[in-house]
Amino acid sequence: MLDLGSLDLDEIATALADQTDYEHRWLINPQTGEMVFWTSDTGIDGQNAVDLDELDLVGIDPLPSYVWYRDMADFAEGISDERASRRLARAIDGRGAFRRFKDELHEEYPHLLPAWHAFRDIRAKRRAVEWLVDNSLVDDESANRFLTEHPDPELP
């Protein structure tokens, strides 16, 4: 089992959110917790192609976009500014929701950006911990302690 305190939860969260393509993969060493980035043409060292099956590493598959969409919806629903809440909820309706949400926050509600970043980041770290548990890389006790100590932040 890996020590939860020694892992880079931000990096694991980035891997879980990476929706770009399937020509690369994020991998974690189950003994050390070290993260590596693999591509089909340059392997993990940036120079030598290697087959994923030859590596004793655990692949981190991205979570579906609806998981990250839920964060935007929960944030929009949870803020006390009713006008901002309505506009952000409207921004995430339909294709291009992630871009419109970001644009709306930056252009119309920049004062909400710190709250959004804190909310998004803690949710991402919690998902990283849940992924580690699901893949038997950390023990339930330390994961449950982390999740209890890191609830969603209060929204303005």
mmCIF file of C-alpha atoms in Angstrom:
data_model
loop_
_atom_site.group_PDB
_atom_site.id
_atom_site.type_symbol
_atom_site.label_atom_id
_atom_site.label_comp_id
_atom_site.label_asym_id
_atom_site.label_seq_id
_atom_site.Cartn_x
_atom_site.Cartn_y
_atom_site.Cartn_z
ATOM 1 C CA MET A 1 0.000 0.000 0.000
ATOM 2 C CA LEU A 2 1.121 3.513 -0.766
ATOM 3 C CA ASP A 3 1.271 6.274 1.837
ATOM 4 C CA LEU A 4 -1.461 8.745 0.950
ATOM 5 C CA GLY A 5 0.561 11.640 2.353
ATOM 6 C CA SER A 6 3.430 11.013 -0.051
ATOM 7 C CA LEU A 7 1.301 11.030 -3.222
ATOM 8 C CA ASP A 8 0.759 13.981 -5.535
ATOM 9 C CA LEU A 9 -3.033 14.096 -5.525
ATOM 10 C CA ASP A 10 -3.045 17.079 -7.899
ATOM 11 C CA GLU A 11 -1.144 15.054 -10.494
ATOM 12 C CA ILE A 12 -3.463 12.066 -10.099
ATOM 13 C CA ALA A 13 -6.451 14.408 -10.412
ATOM 14 C CA THR A 14 -4.952 15.875 -13.591
ATOM 15 C CA ALA A 15 -4.656 12.363 -15.019
ATOM 16 C CA LEU A 16 -8.269 11.589 -14.084
ATOM 17 C CA ALA A 17 -9.426 14.758 -15.872
ATOM 18 C CA ASP A 18 -7.251 14.348 -18.997
ATOM 19 C CA GLN A 19 -9.757 13.961 -21.833
ATOM 20 C CA THR A 20 -7.372 14.725 -24.703
ATOM 21 C CA ASP A 21 -6.723 11.468 -26.593
ATOM 22 C CA TYR A 22 -5.710 7.835 -26.402
ATOM 23 C CA GLU A 23 -2.188 8.210 -27.814
ATOM 24 C CA HIS A 24 -0.944 8.764 -24.278
ATOM 25 C CA ARG A 25 -1.631 7.468 -20.788
ATOM 26 C CA TRP A 26 -0.876 8.503 -17.262
ATOM 27 C CA LEU A 27 0.535 5.669 -15.180
ATOM 28 C CA ILE A 28 1.370 5.250 -11.513
ATOM 29 C CA ASN A 29 3.960 2.969 -9.979
ATOM 30 C CA PRO A 30 2.044 0.906 -7.381
ATOM 31 C CA GLN A 31 5.190 0.477 -5.237
ATOM 32 C CA THR A 32 6.449 4.084 -5.155
ATOM 33 C CA GLY A 33 3.491 6.240 -6.195
ATOM 34 C CA GLU A 34 5.631 7.868 -8.889
ATOM 35 C CA MET A 35 3.597 9.137 -11.827
ATOM 36 C CA VAL A 36 4.810 8.717 -15.395
ATOM 37 C CA PHE A 37 3.476 9.887 -18.721
ATOM 38 C CA TRP A 38 3.505 7.334 -21.557
ATOM 39 C CA THR A 39 3.035 8.038 -25.258
ATOM 40 C CA SER A 40 2.740 5.448 -28.001
ATOM 41 C CA ASP A 41 5.821 6.731 -29.849
ATOM 42 C CA THR A 42 8.156 7.829 -27.033
ATOM 43 C CA GLY A 43 7.296 5.470 -24.166
ATOM 44 C CA ILE A 44 7.849 6.754 -20.631
ATOM 45 C CA ASP A 45 11.356 8.141 -21.028
ATOM 46 C CA GLY A 46 10.514 10.396 -23.972
ATOM 47 C CA GLN A 47 12.767 8.447 -26.336
ATOM 48 C CA ASN A 48 12.046 4.716 -26.457
ATOM 49 C CA ALA A 49 8.699 3.259 -27.438
ATOM 50 C CA VAL A 50 7.540 0.563 -25.041
ATOM 51 C CA ASP A 51 4.366 -1.509 -24.936
ATOM 52 C CA LEU A 52 2.100 -0.782 -21.971
ATOM 53 C CA ASP A 53 1.867 -4.504 -21.214
ATOM 54 C CA GLU A 54 5.614 -4.568 -20.524
ATOM 55 C CA LEU A 55 5.306 -2.040 -17.692
ATOM 56 C CA ASP A 56 4.427 -2.940 -14.107
ATOM 57 C CA LEU A 57 2.455 0.263 -13.746
ATOM 58 C CA VAL A 58 -1.229 1.003 -13.194
ATOM 59 C CA GLY A 59 -2.956 3.017 -15.902
ATOM 60 C CA ILE A 60 -5.097 5.958 -14.854
ATOM 61 C CA ASP A 61 -8.103 6.197 -17.141
ATOM 62 C CA PRO A 62 -9.832 9.567 -17.302
ATOM 63 C CA LEU A 63 -13.181 9.898 -15.603
ATOM 64 C CA PRO A 64 -16.122 10.695 -17.887
ATOM 65 C CA SER A 65 -16.740 14.385 -18.520
ATOM 66 C CA TYR A 66 -20.131 14.233 -16.776
ATOM 67 C CA VAL A 67 -18.261 13.761 -13.475
ATOM 68 C CA TRP A 68 -16.480 17.102 -13.934
ATOM 69 C CA TYR A 69 -19.660 18.697 -15.328
ATOM 70 C CA ARG A 70 -21.378 17.841 -12.031
ATOM 71 C CA ASP A 71 -18.860 20.086 -10.233
ATOM 72 C CA MET A 72 -19.922 23.070 -12.331
ATOM 73 C CA ALA A 73 -23.599 22.298 -11.752
ATOM 74 C CA ASP A 74 -23.118 21.862 -7.993
ATOM 75 C CA PHE A 75 -21.106 25.090 -7.790
ATOM 76 C CA ALA A 76 -23.724 27.058 -9.743
ATOM 77 C CA GLU A 77 -26.470 25.618 -7.544
ATOM 78 C CA GLY A 78 -24.565 26.201 -4.306
ATOM 79 C CA ILE A 79 -23.617 29.861 -4.549
ATOM 80 C CA SER A 80 -25.834 32.384 -2.801
ATOM 81 C CA ASP A 81 -25.801 35.037 -5.563
ATOM 82 C CA GLU A 82 -29.028 34.084 -7.351
ATOM 83 C CA ARG A 83 -28.230 35.997 -10.536
ATOM 84 C CA ALA A 84 -24.782 34.416 -10.833
ATOM 85 C CA SER A 85 -26.264 31.017 -10.023
ATOM 86 C CA ARG A 86 -28.851 31.323 -12.829
ATOM 87 C CA ARG A 87 -26.306 32.590 -15.375
ATOM 88 C CA LEU A 88 -23.761 29.885 -14.560
ATOM 89 C CA ALA A 89 -26.456 27.202 -14.732
ATOM 90 C CA ARG A 90 -27.534 28.550 -18.120
ATOM 91 C CA ALA A 91 -23.893 28.613 -19.306
ATOM 92 C CA ILE A 92 -23.497 24.862 -18.780
ATOM 93 C CA ASP A 93 -26.565 23.934 -20.799
ATOM 94 C CA GLY A 94 -25.587 22.131 -24.015
ATOM 95 C CA ARG A 95 -22.385 21.678 -26.003
ATOM 96 C CA GLY A 96 -19.410 23.813 -25.008
ATOM 97 C CA ALA A 97 -20.491 23.911 -21.363
ATOM 98 C CA PHE A 98 -16.968 23.854 -19.918
ATOM 99 C CA ARG A 99 -15.773 26.774 -22.053
ATOM 100 C CA ARG A 100 -18.933 28.837 -21.466
ATOM 101 C CA PHE A 101 -18.786 28.237 -17.703
ATOM 102 C CA LYS A 102 -15.147 29.356 -17.609
ATOM 103 C CA ASP A 103 -15.865 32.393 -19.797
ATOM 104 C CA GLU A 104 -18.858 33.410 -17.680
ATOM 105 C CA LEU A 105 -16.842 33.157 -14.474
ATOM 106 C CA HIS A 106 -13.863 35.087 -15.843
ATOM 107 C CA GLU A 107 -15.857 37.799 -17.591
ATOM 108 C CA GLU A 108 -18.843 38.349 -15.310
ATOM 109 C CA TYR A 109 -17.976 36.914 -11.882
ATOM 110 C CA PRO A 110 -14.197 37.053 -11.368
ATOM 111 C CA HIS A 111 -14.799 37.488 -7.619
ATOM 112 C CA LEU A 112 -16.124 33.891 -7.609
ATOM 113 C CA LEU A 113 -12.964 32.444 -9.184
ATOM 114 C CA PRO A 114 -11.159 31.718 -5.878
ATOM 115 C CA ALA A 115 -14.250 29.905 -4.557
ATOM 116 C CA TRP A 116 -14.604 27.949 -7.817
ATOM 117 C CA HIS A 117 -10.923 26.946 -7.813
ATOM 118 C CA ALA A 118 -11.090 25.808 -4.183
ATOM 119 C CA PHE A 119 -14.297 23.850 -4.848
ATOM 120 C CA ARG A 120 -13.005 22.248 -8.060
ATOM 121 C CA ASP A 121 -9.607 21.404 -6.553
ATOM 122 C CA ILE A 122 -10.925 19.723 -3.408
ATOM 123 C CA ARG A 123 -13.399 17.689 -5.470
ATOM 124 C CA ALA A 124 -10.559 16.613 -7.787
ATOM 125 C CA LYS A 125 -8.364 15.569 -4.848
ATOM 126 C CA ARG A 126 -11.244 13.629 -3.307
ATOM 127 C CA ARG A 127 -11.735 11.795 -6.614
ATOM 128 C CA ALA A 128 -8.012 11.009 -6.724
ATOM 129 C CA VAL A 129 -8.250 9.448 -3.259
ATOM 130 C CA GLU A 130 -11.347 7.486 -4.251
ATOM 131 C CA TRP A 131 -9.540 6.243 -7.377
ATOM 132 C CA LEU A 132 -6.566 5.143 -5.258
ATOM 133 C CA VAL A 133 -8.896 3.156 -2.975
ATOM 134 C CA ASP A 134 -10.747 1.623 -5.929
ATOM 135 C CA ASN A 135 -7.400 0.444 -7.297
ATOM 136 C CA SER A 136 -6.227 -0.901 -3.915
ATOM 137 C CA LEU A 137 -3.257 1.493 -3.807
ATOM 138 C CA VAL A 138 -4.058 3.105 -0.427
ATOM 139 C CA ASP A 139 -5.793 1.756 2.640
ATOM 140 C CA ASP A 140 -9.411 2.564 3.420
ATOM 141 C CA GLU A 141 -8.605 4.087 6.811
ATOM 142 C CA SER A 142 -6.259 6.799 5.554
ATOM 143 C CA ALA A 143 -8.550 7.463 2.592
ATOM 144 C CA ASN A 144 -11.606 7.842 4.825
ATOM 145 C CA ARG A 145 -9.648 10.161 7.122
ATOM 146 C CA PHE A 146 -8.623 12.320 4.144
ATOM 147 C CA LEU A 147 -12.176 12.455 2.792
ATOM 148 C CA THR A 148 -13.558 13.404 6.224
ATOM 149 C CA GLU A 149 -10.917 16.103 6.715
ATOM 150 C CA HIS A 150 -11.446 17.561 3.212
ATOM 151 C CA PRO A 151 -15.157 18.220 2.677
ATOM 152 C CA ASP A 152 -16.461 20.512 -0.057
ATOM 153 C CA PRO A 153 -15.628 24.099 0.911
ATOM 154 C CA GLU A 154 -18.400 26.474 1.857
ATOM 155 C CA LEU A 155 -19.584 28.509 -1.108
ATOM 156 C CA PRO A 156 -20.148 32.277 -1.042
#
